[in-house]
CSV table of C-alpha atoms in Angstrom, one decimal:
chain,number,residue,atom,x,y,z
A,1,SER,CA,65.8,27.6,-36.4
A,2,PHE,CA,68.7,26.0,-38.2
A,3,LEU,CA,66.1,23.6,-40.1
A,4,THR,CA,63.9,26.5,-40.9
A,5,CYS,CA,67.0,28.4,-42.5
A,6,MET,CA,67.7,25.4,-44.3
A,7,CYS,CA,64.3,25.0,-45.7
A,8,ALA,CA,64.1,28.6,-46.5
A,9,LEU,CA,67.7,28.6,-48.1
A,10,LEU,CA,66.2,25.5,-50.4
A,11,CYS,CA,63.2,27.6,-51.2
A,12,PHE,CA,65.6,30.4,-52.3
A,13,MET,CA,67.5,28.0,-54.3
A,14,ALA,CA,64.5,26.4,-56.0
A,15,ASN,CA,62.8,30.0,-56.6
A,16,ALA,CA,66.1,31.4,-58.0
A,17,THR,CA,66.7,28.6,-60.4
A,18,ALA,CA,63.2,28.6,-61.5
A,19,LEU,CA,63.2,32.1,-62.1
A,20,PHE,CA,66.6,31.9,-64.0
A,21,GLN,CA,65.1,29.2,-66.3
A,22,ALA,CA,62.1,31.1,-67.0
A,23,THR,CA,64.2,34.0,-68.0
A,24,LEU,CA,66.2,32.1,-70.2
A,25,ASP,CA,63.3,30.4,-71.9
A,26,ALA,CA,61.6,33.8,-72.1
A,27,GLU,CA,64.8,35.2,-73.8
A,28,ASN,CA,64.5,32.5,-76.5
A,29,GLN,CA,61.1,33.3,-77.4
A,30,GLU,CA,59.3,36.0,-79.5
A,31,VAL,CA,56.1,37.0,-78.5
A,32,PRO,CA,53.5,37.9,-81.3
A,33,VAL,CA,51.3,40.7,-80.8
A,34,HIS,CA,48.1,38.3,-80.6
A,35,GLN,CA,49.8,36.3,-77.5
A,36,TRP,CA,50.3,39.5,-75.2
A,37,ASP,CA,47.9,38.2,-72.7
A,38,ASN,CA,50.2,35.0,-72.3
A,39,TYR,CA,53.0,37.5,-71.9
A,40,ALA,CA,51.4,39.4,-69.4
A,41,SER,CA,50.8,35.9,-67.6
A,42,GLN,CA,54.5,35.2,-67.7
A,43,SER,CA,55.4,38.6,-66.5
A,44,ALA,CA,53.1,38.1,-63.5
A,45,GLU,CA,55.0,34.6,-62.8
A,46,ALA,CA,58.2,36.5,-62.9
A,47,TYR,CA,57.0,38.6,-60.5
A,48,LEU,CA,55.7,36.2,-58.1
A,49,ARG,CA,59.0,34.1,-58.3
A,50,VAL,CA,61.2,37.4,-57.5
A,51,SER,CA,58.9,37.8,-54.5
A,52,GLY,CA,59.3,34.3,-53.7
A,53,VAL,CA,63.1,34.8,-53.7
A,54,VAL,CA,62.9,38.1,-51.5
A,55,CYS,CA,60.3,36.4,-49.3
A,56,SER,CA,62.8,33.4,-48.7
A,57,VAL,CA,65.7,35.8,-47.7
A,58,LEU,CA,63.4,37.8,-45.3
A,59,VAL,CA,62.7,34.1,-43.8
A,60,VAL,CA,66.5,33.4,-43.2
A,61,LEU,CA,67.1,36.9,-41.8
A,62,ALA,CA,63.8,36.3,-39.4
A,63,GLU,CA,65.4,33.2,-38.3
A,64,THR,CA,68.7,35.0,-37.4
A,65,GLU,CA,66.7,37.4,-35.3
A,66,TRP,CA,69.0,40.2,-35.9
A,67,ASP,CA,67.6,43.0,-34.0
A,68,ARG,CA,68.0,45.6,-36.9
A,69,PHE,CA,65.9,43.3,-39.2
A,70,MET,CA,63.2,42.8,-36.6
A,71,GLN,CA,62.8,46.5,-35.7
A,72,TYR,CA,61.4,47.0,-39.4
A,73,PHE,CA,59.6,43.6,-39.6
A,74,ALA,CA,58.2,43.4,-36.0
A,75,PHE,CA,55.2,41.0,-37.4
A,76,LEU,CA,57.9,38.3,-37.6
A,77,ASP,CA,58.6,38.5,-33.7
A,78,MET,CA,55.3,37.3,-33.2
A,79,TRP,CA,55.4,33.3,-33.6
A,80,VAL,CA,51.9,33.0,-35.1
A,81,PHE,CA,52.6,35.6,-37.8
A,82,ARG,CA,56.0,34.1,-38.6
A,83,GLY,CA,54.5,30.8,-38.9
A,84,MET,CA,51.8,32.3,-41.0
A,85,PHE,CA,54.6,33.8,-43.1
A,86,HIS,CA,56.7,30.7,-43.5
A,87,VAL,CA,53.6,29.0,-44.6
A,88,MET,CA,52.9,31.5,-47.3
A,89,VAL,CA,56.6,31.2,-48.6
A,90,ALA,CA,56.3,27.6,-48.6
A,91,ALA,CA,52.9,28.0,-50.8
A,92,LEU,CA,54.6,30.5,-52.9
A,93,THR,CA,57.5,28.0,-53.4
A,94,GLN,CA,55.3,25.2,-54.2
A,95,THR,CA,53.1,26.8,-56.7
A,96,MET,CA,55.6,29.0,-58.4
A,97,ALA,CA,58.9,27.3,-58.4
A,98,HIS,CA,58.3,24.8,-61.4
A,99,ALA,CA,60.7,24.2,-64.2
A,100,THR,CA,59.7,23.0,-67.3
A,101,GLY,CA,61.3,20.4,-69.5
A,102,ASN,CA,63.2,17.4,-68.4
A,103,SER,CA,66.6,18.7,-67.8
A,104,ASP,CA,68.8,18.3,-64.6
A,105,LEU,CA,68.0,21.6,-63.6
A,106,ALA,CA,64.3,21.2,-64.1
A,107,ARG,CA,64.5,17.7,-61.7
A,108,SER,CA,66.5,19.6,-59.1
A,109,VAL,CA,64.2,22.6,-59.1
A,110,SER,CA,61.4,20.1,-58.4
A,111,LEU,CA,63.1,18.3,-56.0
A,112,TYR,CA,64.3,21.5,-54.1
A,113,ARG,CA,60.8,22.6,-54.3
A,114,SER,CA,59.3,19.7,-52.8
A,115,ILE,CA,61.6,19.3,-49.8
A,116,ALA,CA,62.0,22.9,-49.2
A,117,SER,CA,58.1,23.9,-49.6
A,118,THR,CA,57.3,20.8,-47.2
A,119,GLY,CA,59.8,21.4,-44.5
A,120,LEU,CA,59.1,25.1,-44.5
A,121,ALA,CA,55.5,24.4,-44.4
A,122,ALA,CA,55.9,22.2,-41.4
A,123,CYS,CA,58.3,24.6,-39.5
A,124,GLY,CA,55.3,27.4,-40.1
A,125,PHE,CA,52.8,25.1,-38.5
A,126,PHE,CA,55.1,24.5,-35.6
A,127,TYR,CA,55.5,28.3,-35.4
A,128,VAL,CA,51.8,28.7,-35.4
A,129,LEU,CA,51.3,26.0,-32.9
A,130,ALA,CA,54.1,27.2,-30.4
A,131,GLY,CA,52.6,30.8,-30.7
A,132,LEU,CA,48.9,29.7,-29.8
A,133,VAL,CA,50.6,27.9,-26.7
A,134,CYS,CA,52.2,31.2,-26.0
A,135,ILE,CA,56.0,30.0,-26.3
A,136,GLY,CA,56.8,32.9,-28.1
A,137,ALA,CA,55.3,35.4,-25.4
A,138,MET,CA,57.9,33.6,-23.0
A,139,ARG,CA,60.5,34.3,-25.6
A,140,ARG,CA,59.9,37.7,-26.2
A,141,ALA,CA,59.8,38.6,-22.5
A,142,ARG,CA,63.1,37.0,-21.9
A,143,ARG,CA,64.3,39.0,-25.0
A,144,ARG,CA,63.0,42.3,-23.6
A,145,ARG,CA,64.9,41.5,-20.2
A,146,GLU,CA,68.2,40.8,-22.2
A,147,VAL,CA,67.7,44.2,-24.2
A,148,GLU,CA,67.0,45.8,-20.9
A,149,LYS,CA,70.1,44.3,-19.1
A,150,ASN,CA,72.0,45.1,-22.3
A,151,LYS,CA,70.8,48.9,-22.1
A,152,VAL,CA,71.8,48.8,-18.4
A,153,LEU,CA,75.1,47.6,-19.0
A,154,ARG,CA,76.1,50.3,-21.6
A,155,GLU,CA,74.9,53.0,-19.4
A,156,LEU,CA,76.8,51.4,-16.5
A,157,ASP,CA,80.1,51.6,-18.8
A,158,GLU,CA,79.3,55.2,-19.7
A,159,VAL,CA,78.9,56.0,-16.3
A,160,GLU,CA,82.3,54.5,-15.4
A,161,ASN,CA,84.0,56.1,-18.5
A,162,ASN,CA,82.8,59.3,-17.1
A,163,ILE,CA,83.9,58.9,-13.7
A,164,HIS,CA,87.2,57.9,-15.0
A,165,LYS,CA,87.4,61.0,-17.2
A,166,GLU,CA,86.4,62.9,-14.2
A,167,GLU,CA,89.1,61.4,-12.0
A,168,THR,CA,91.8,62.1,-14.9
A,169,ARG,CA,90.6,66.0,-14.9
A,170,ARG,CA,90.9,66.2,-11.1
A,171,LEU,CA,94.3,65.0,-10.9
A,172,GLU,CA,95.4,67.2,-13.8
A,173,LEU,CA,93.7,70.0,-11.8
A,174,GLN,CA,95.5,69.1,-8.7
A,175,HIS,CA,98.8,68.7,-10.3
A,176,MET,CA,98.3,72.3,-12.0
A,177,LEU,CA,97.5,73.7,-8.5
A,178,LYS,CA,101.0,72.1,-7.2
A,179,ASP,CA,102.9,73.7,-9.7
């Protein structure tokens, strides 16, 4: 989980820096009318880079297993689907997070891209294999038990609070009767 988060953060950095550099490169160019097809291609690449940034953040949030997030992205609770999502983000990072030139930024994007996509793909394949072996089902069952236990504890606290309130009210009424 920690390794997957680190790989996803590296994917985020690679996609974000590639998006940043592509934005800077696009601002420095004027697009003549006869090259609008090239401009449309660059726009599509920008959208894919943005989706790579967003998907990288989704991977990090999925690895935290935050309950509110997992309610909206329930498919990431199944290990096979989570693994396939990780592999998709790794492939998206490998293909879209490329920078042009020979600057330090371009070399760091290339390094982040290689490490992040390879690591995230490996983690994704592990999730797929573990999901196929049903480790995810056991983990979901344990999580359901924890959720049920928390629900019962909340209800118990509520009942105890009500009992305490009723006892306080009973004592107040007895005190009023004595006066």
